[in-house]
Amino acid sequence: MRFLPCGDRAVLVECDSQSAVLGLHGALAASRPPGIIELVPAARTVLVVVEPRVIALETTRTWIERAAEGGTPERRAGAGSPVVVIDTVYDGDDLAPLADILGVSAREIVERHTTAEWDVAFSGFAPGFAYLVSADWPFDVPRLDSPRTRVPRGSVALAADFSGVYPRESPGGWQLIGRTDAELWNDTADPPALLVPGGRVRFREVAP
């Protein structure tokens, strides 16, 4: 873990792995003092935004170090949060080709995907798009050689060790394994994103 410069209102912490980010984000969320405005996890970093009139950056760094020393279990961030269940039809265009690439059956991919408990590691790419990771997921999934210019809204997809759901129609290079009617982003909701960092997710197979 190391600290990187980030202006006078934030501290950027770089971690060695995605699991370390999950643990640190969870530890910080569980011990958040006054003056911490926002915690923003990413693939290898956690951005801590502060109100300097309430908490100084040096004090913030000390708090982060103490939280990290207290242990960073991967699932601590979402330990007390409810599991969001996403009903999914597994009929994606890439499911069968991906099974051939991985040397398994399409049914095994579906079963692995639905039995895994997924953590929302961070958000990005588009409003409502959550990068999901799971210690139960065994596959490293290659992205498409040529990204699609149009991925339908609600597509359930895989890339590397991530899973995700496209919240709106957009280009994309992830492998499509299914689809859902779940609303991932709603401007009038609080929060507007269905899946937020630190949350937990399970996929449930349903018939078309």
Short mmCIF file of C-alpha atoms in Angstrom, two decimals:
data_model
loop_
_atom_site.label_atom_id
_atom_site.label_comp_id
_atom_site.label_asym_id
_atom_site.label_seq_id
_atom_site.Cartn_x
_atom_site.Cartn_y
_atom_site.Cartn_z
CA MET A 1 0.00 0.00 0.00
CA ARG A 2 1.33 3.43 -0.88
CA PHE A 3 0.01 6.98 -0.91
CA LEU A 4 -0.02 9.04 -4.11
CA PRO A 5 -0.39 12.83 -4.44
CA CYS A 6 -3.98 13.91 -5.14
CA GLY A 7 -4.44 17.61 -4.42
CA ASP A 8 -5.47 19.19 -1.13
CA ARG A 9 -8.86 17.51 -0.69
CA ALA A 10 -8.12 13.83 -1.25
CA VAL A 11 -5.76 10.95 -0.54
CA LEU A 12 -5.17 8.29 -3.20
CA VAL A 13 -4.10 4.88 -1.90
CA GLU A 14 -2.56 2.34 -4.26
CA CYS A 15 -2.93 -1.34 -3.33
CA ASP A 16 -1.13 -4.45 -4.53
CA SER A 17 -4.23 -6.31 -5.74
CA GLN A 18 -7.95 -6.08 -6.33
CA SER A 19 -8.61 -8.15 -3.20
CA ALA A 20 -6.55 -5.66 -1.18
CA VAL A 21 -8.70 -2.83 -2.57
CA LEU A 22 -11.86 -4.67 -1.49
CA GLY A 23 -10.48 -5.19 1.98
CA LEU A 24 -9.23 -1.64 2.43
CA HIS A 25 -12.46 -0.13 1.14
CA GLY A 26 -14.41 -2.29 3.55
CA ALA A 27 -12.19 -1.40 6.50
CA LEU A 28 -12.47 2.31 5.73
CA ALA A 29 -16.25 2.16 5.27
CA ALA A 30 -16.59 0.40 8.64
CA SER A 31 -14.58 3.03 10.56
CA ARG A 32 -15.37 6.22 8.67
CA PRO A 33 -14.73 9.36 10.78
CA PRO A 34 -16.39 12.76 10.32
CA GLY A 35 -15.01 14.74 7.41
CA ILE A 36 -14.68 11.83 4.99
CA ILE A 37 -16.86 12.86 2.06
CA GLU A 38 -16.44 9.91 -0.30
CA LEU A 39 -14.63 6.59 -0.75
CA VAL A 40 -14.04 5.69 -4.39
CA PRO A 41 -12.55 2.22 -5.05
CA ALA A 42 -11.05 1.32 -8.43
CA ALA A 43 -9.08 -1.59 -9.85
CA ARG A 44 -5.95 -0.93 -7.77
CA THR A 45 -6.69 2.24 -5.81
CA VAL A 46 -9.02 3.79 -3.24
CA LEU A 47 -9.62 7.54 -3.45
CA VAL A 48 -10.52 9.12 -0.10
CA VAL A 49 -12.12 12.56 -0.50
CA VAL A 50 -12.13 14.75 2.60
CA GLU A 51 -13.39 18.06 3.93
CA PRO A 52 -10.09 19.68 5.05
CA ARG A 53 -11.87 21.96 7.54
CA VAL A 54 -13.03 18.86 9.41
CA ILE A 55 -10.17 16.39 8.97
CA ALA A 56 -6.62 17.09 7.83
CA LEU A 57 -4.93 15.02 5.14
CA GLU A 58 -2.24 13.82 7.56
CA THR A 59 -4.93 12.68 9.99
CA THR A 60 -6.66 10.95 7.11
CA ARG A 61 -3.48 9.09 6.20
CA THR A 62 -3.05 7.95 9.80
CA TRP A 63 -6.64 6.68 9.86
CA ILE A 64 -6.11 4.79 6.59
CA GLU A 65 -2.91 3.16 7.89
CA ARG A 66 -4.60 2.05 11.11
CA ALA A 67 -7.61 0.68 9.23
CA ALA A 68 -5.29 -1.29 6.94
CA GLU A 69 -3.32 -2.68 9.88
CA GLY A 70 -6.55 -3.95 11.39
CA GLY A 71 -6.85 -6.54 8.63
CA THR A 72 -8.48 -6.41 5.21
CA PRO A 73 -10.73 -9.42 4.64
CA GLU A 74 -11.93 -9.32 1.04
CA ARG A 75 -15.66 -9.36 1.73
CA ARG A 76 -15.73 -7.04 4.71
CA ALA A 77 -17.13 -4.16 2.65
CA GLY A 78 -20.38 -5.96 1.87
CA ALA A 79 -20.60 -8.23 4.89
CA GLY A 80 -23.67 -6.51 6.30
CA SER A 81 -25.33 -5.49 3.05
CA PRO A 82 -28.20 -7.39 1.41
CA VAL A 83 -27.49 -9.50 -1.65
CA VAL A 84 -28.89 -8.10 -4.91
CA VAL A 85 -30.30 -10.96 -6.98
CA ILE A 86 -30.22 -10.49 -10.74
CA ASP A 87 -32.53 -12.78 -12.71
CA THR A 88 -30.71 -13.81 -15.88
CA VAL A 89 -31.56 -15.68 -19.06
CA TYR A 90 -28.38 -17.47 -20.14
CA ASP A 91 -28.65 -17.36 -23.91
CA GLY A 92 -25.85 -14.94 -24.79
CA ASP A 93 -24.25 -15.05 -28.24
CA ASP A 94 -20.81 -15.76 -26.78
CA LEU A 95 -21.75 -18.46 -24.29
CA ALA A 96 -21.09 -21.49 -26.52
CA PRO A 97 -17.94 -20.08 -28.20
CA LEU A 98 -16.57 -19.06 -24.82
CA ALA A 99 -17.14 -22.56 -23.47
CA ASP A 100 -15.01 -23.92 -26.31
CA ILE A 101 -12.26 -21.39 -25.55
CA LEU A 102 -12.23 -22.30 -21.85
CA GLY A 103 -12.49 -26.04 -22.49
CA VAL A 104 -15.67 -26.49 -20.46
CA SER A 105 -19.37 -26.84 -21.21
CA ALA A 106 -21.74 -23.91 -21.47
CA ARG A 107 -23.68 -25.45 -18.58
CA GLU A 108 -20.61 -25.33 -16.34
CA ILE A 109 -20.12 -21.63 -17.06
CA VAL A 110 -23.74 -20.96 -16.11
CA GLU A 111 -23.53 -23.05 -12.95
CA ARG A 112 -20.29 -21.39 -11.89
CA HIS A 113 -21.74 -17.96 -12.59
CA THR A 114 -24.91 -18.57 -10.59
CA THR A 115 -23.30 -20.30 -7.60
CA ALA A 116 -20.64 -17.62 -7.14
CA GLU A 117 -21.21 -14.74 -4.76
CA TRP A 118 -20.02 -11.58 -6.46
CA ASP A 119 -18.67 -8.42 -4.84
CA VAL A 120 -19.09 -4.99 -6.42
CA ALA A 121 -15.45 -3.96 -6.64
CA PHE A 122 -15.88 -0.60 -8.33
CA SER A 123 -17.95 1.29 -10.92
CA GLY A 124 -16.93 2.78 -14.24
CA PHE A 125 -17.27 2.75 -18.04
CA ALA A 126 -20.89 3.95 -17.93
CA PRO A 127 -23.34 5.12 -15.24
CA GLY A 128 -24.52 2.02 -13.39
CA PHE A 129 -21.86 -0.33 -14.77
CA ALA A 130 -20.36 -2.30 -11.86
CA TYR A 131 -17.23 -4.42 -12.05
CA LEU A 132 -18.01 -7.62 -10.15
CA VAL A 133 -15.40 -10.00 -8.74
CA SER A 134 -15.71 -13.31 -6.92
CA ALA A 135 -13.32 -15.64 -5.14
CA ASP A 136 -15.60 -18.43 -6.40
CA TRP A 137 -15.06 -17.61 -10.09
CA PRO A 138 -12.23 -19.71 -11.62
CA PHE A 139 -11.99 -18.40 -15.19
CA ASP A 140 -9.84 -15.75 -16.87
CA VAL A 141 -12.03 -14.74 -19.79
CA PRO A 142 -10.51 -13.12 -22.89
CA ARG A 143 -12.16 -10.05 -24.35
CA LEU A 144 -13.43 -10.16 -27.91
CA ASP A 145 -10.80 -9.64 -30.60
CA SER A 146 -13.09 -7.06 -32.18
CA PRO A 147 -15.50 -5.15 -29.88
CA ARG A 148 -19.14 -4.92 -30.83
CA THR A 149 -20.44 -1.52 -31.87
CA ARG A 150 -23.76 -2.30 -30.14
CA VAL A 151 -24.27 -4.31 -26.96
CA PRO A 152 -27.94 -4.48 -25.89
CA ARG A 153 -29.04 -3.02 -22.57
CA GLY A 154 -29.13 -5.66 -19.83
CA SER A 155 -26.46 -7.89 -21.36
CA VAL A 156 -24.68 -10.01 -18.75
CA ALA A 157 -21.03 -10.28 -19.67
CA LEU A 158 -17.57 -11.53 -18.70
CA ALA A 159 -14.03 -10.25 -19.22
CA ALA A 160 -10.81 -11.22 -17.43
CA ASP A 161 -11.92 -12.12 -13.89
CA PHE A 162 -14.84 -9.65 -13.93
CA SER A 163 -18.54 -10.02 -14.55
CA GLY A 164 -20.84 -7.11 -15.33
CA VAL A 165 -24.18 -6.00 -16.71
CA TYR A 166 -24.48 -3.33 -19.41
CA PRO A 167 -26.88 -0.70 -18.01
CA ARG A 168 -27.61 0.76 -21.44
CA GLU A 169 -26.95 0.05 -25.11
CA SER A 170 -23.33 0.80 -25.90
CA PRO A 171 -20.23 -0.52 -27.64
CA GLY A 172 -18.36 -3.23 -25.75
CA GLY A 173 -15.78 -5.97 -26.00
CA TRP A 174 -16.88 -8.31 -23.20
CA GLN A 175 -18.17 -11.84 -23.78
CA LEU A 176 -21.99 -11.90 -23.63
CA ILE A 177 -23.41 -14.91 -21.76
CA GLY A 178 -26.94 -13.77 -20.92
CA ARG A 179 -29.42 -10.95 -20.40
CA THR A 180 -31.50 -9.45 -17.63
CA ASP A 181 -34.41 -7.04 -17.26
CA ALA A 182 -32.95 -5.57 -14.06
CA GLU A 183 -32.74 -1.78 -14.03
CA LEU A 184 -29.10 -0.95 -13.33
CA TRP A 185 -29.45 2.85 -13.39
CA ASN A 186 -32.35 5.10 -12.43
CA ASP A 187 -31.78 8.87 -12.27
CA THR A 188 -34.63 9.32 -9.78
CA ALA A 189 -33.51 6.60 -7.34
CA ASP A 190 -31.26 7.09 -4.29
CA PRO A 191 -28.72 5.81 -5.02
CA PRO A 192 -29.31 5.84 -8.79
CA ALA A 193 -27.13 2.73 -9.30
CA LEU A 194 -28.56 -0.67 -8.39
CA LEU A 195 -25.06 -2.01 -7.71
CA VAL A 196 -22.73 0.12 -5.58
CA PRO A 197 -19.14 -0.57 -4.45
CA GLY A 198 -19.08 -2.82 -1.41
CA GLY A 199 -22.36 -4.51 -2.36
CA ARG A 200 -22.98 -8.20 -3.00
CA VAL A 201 -24.60 -9.81 -6.03
CA ARG A 202 -25.92 -13.20 -7.07
CA PHE A 203 -27.16 -14.20 -10.51
CA ARG A 204 -30.24 -16.44 -10.71
CA GLU A 205 -31.03 -18.37 -13.86
CA VAL A 206 -34.57 -17.92 -15.19
CA ALA A 207 -36.36 -19.20 -18.29
CA PRO A 208 -36.71 -16.94 -21.34
#
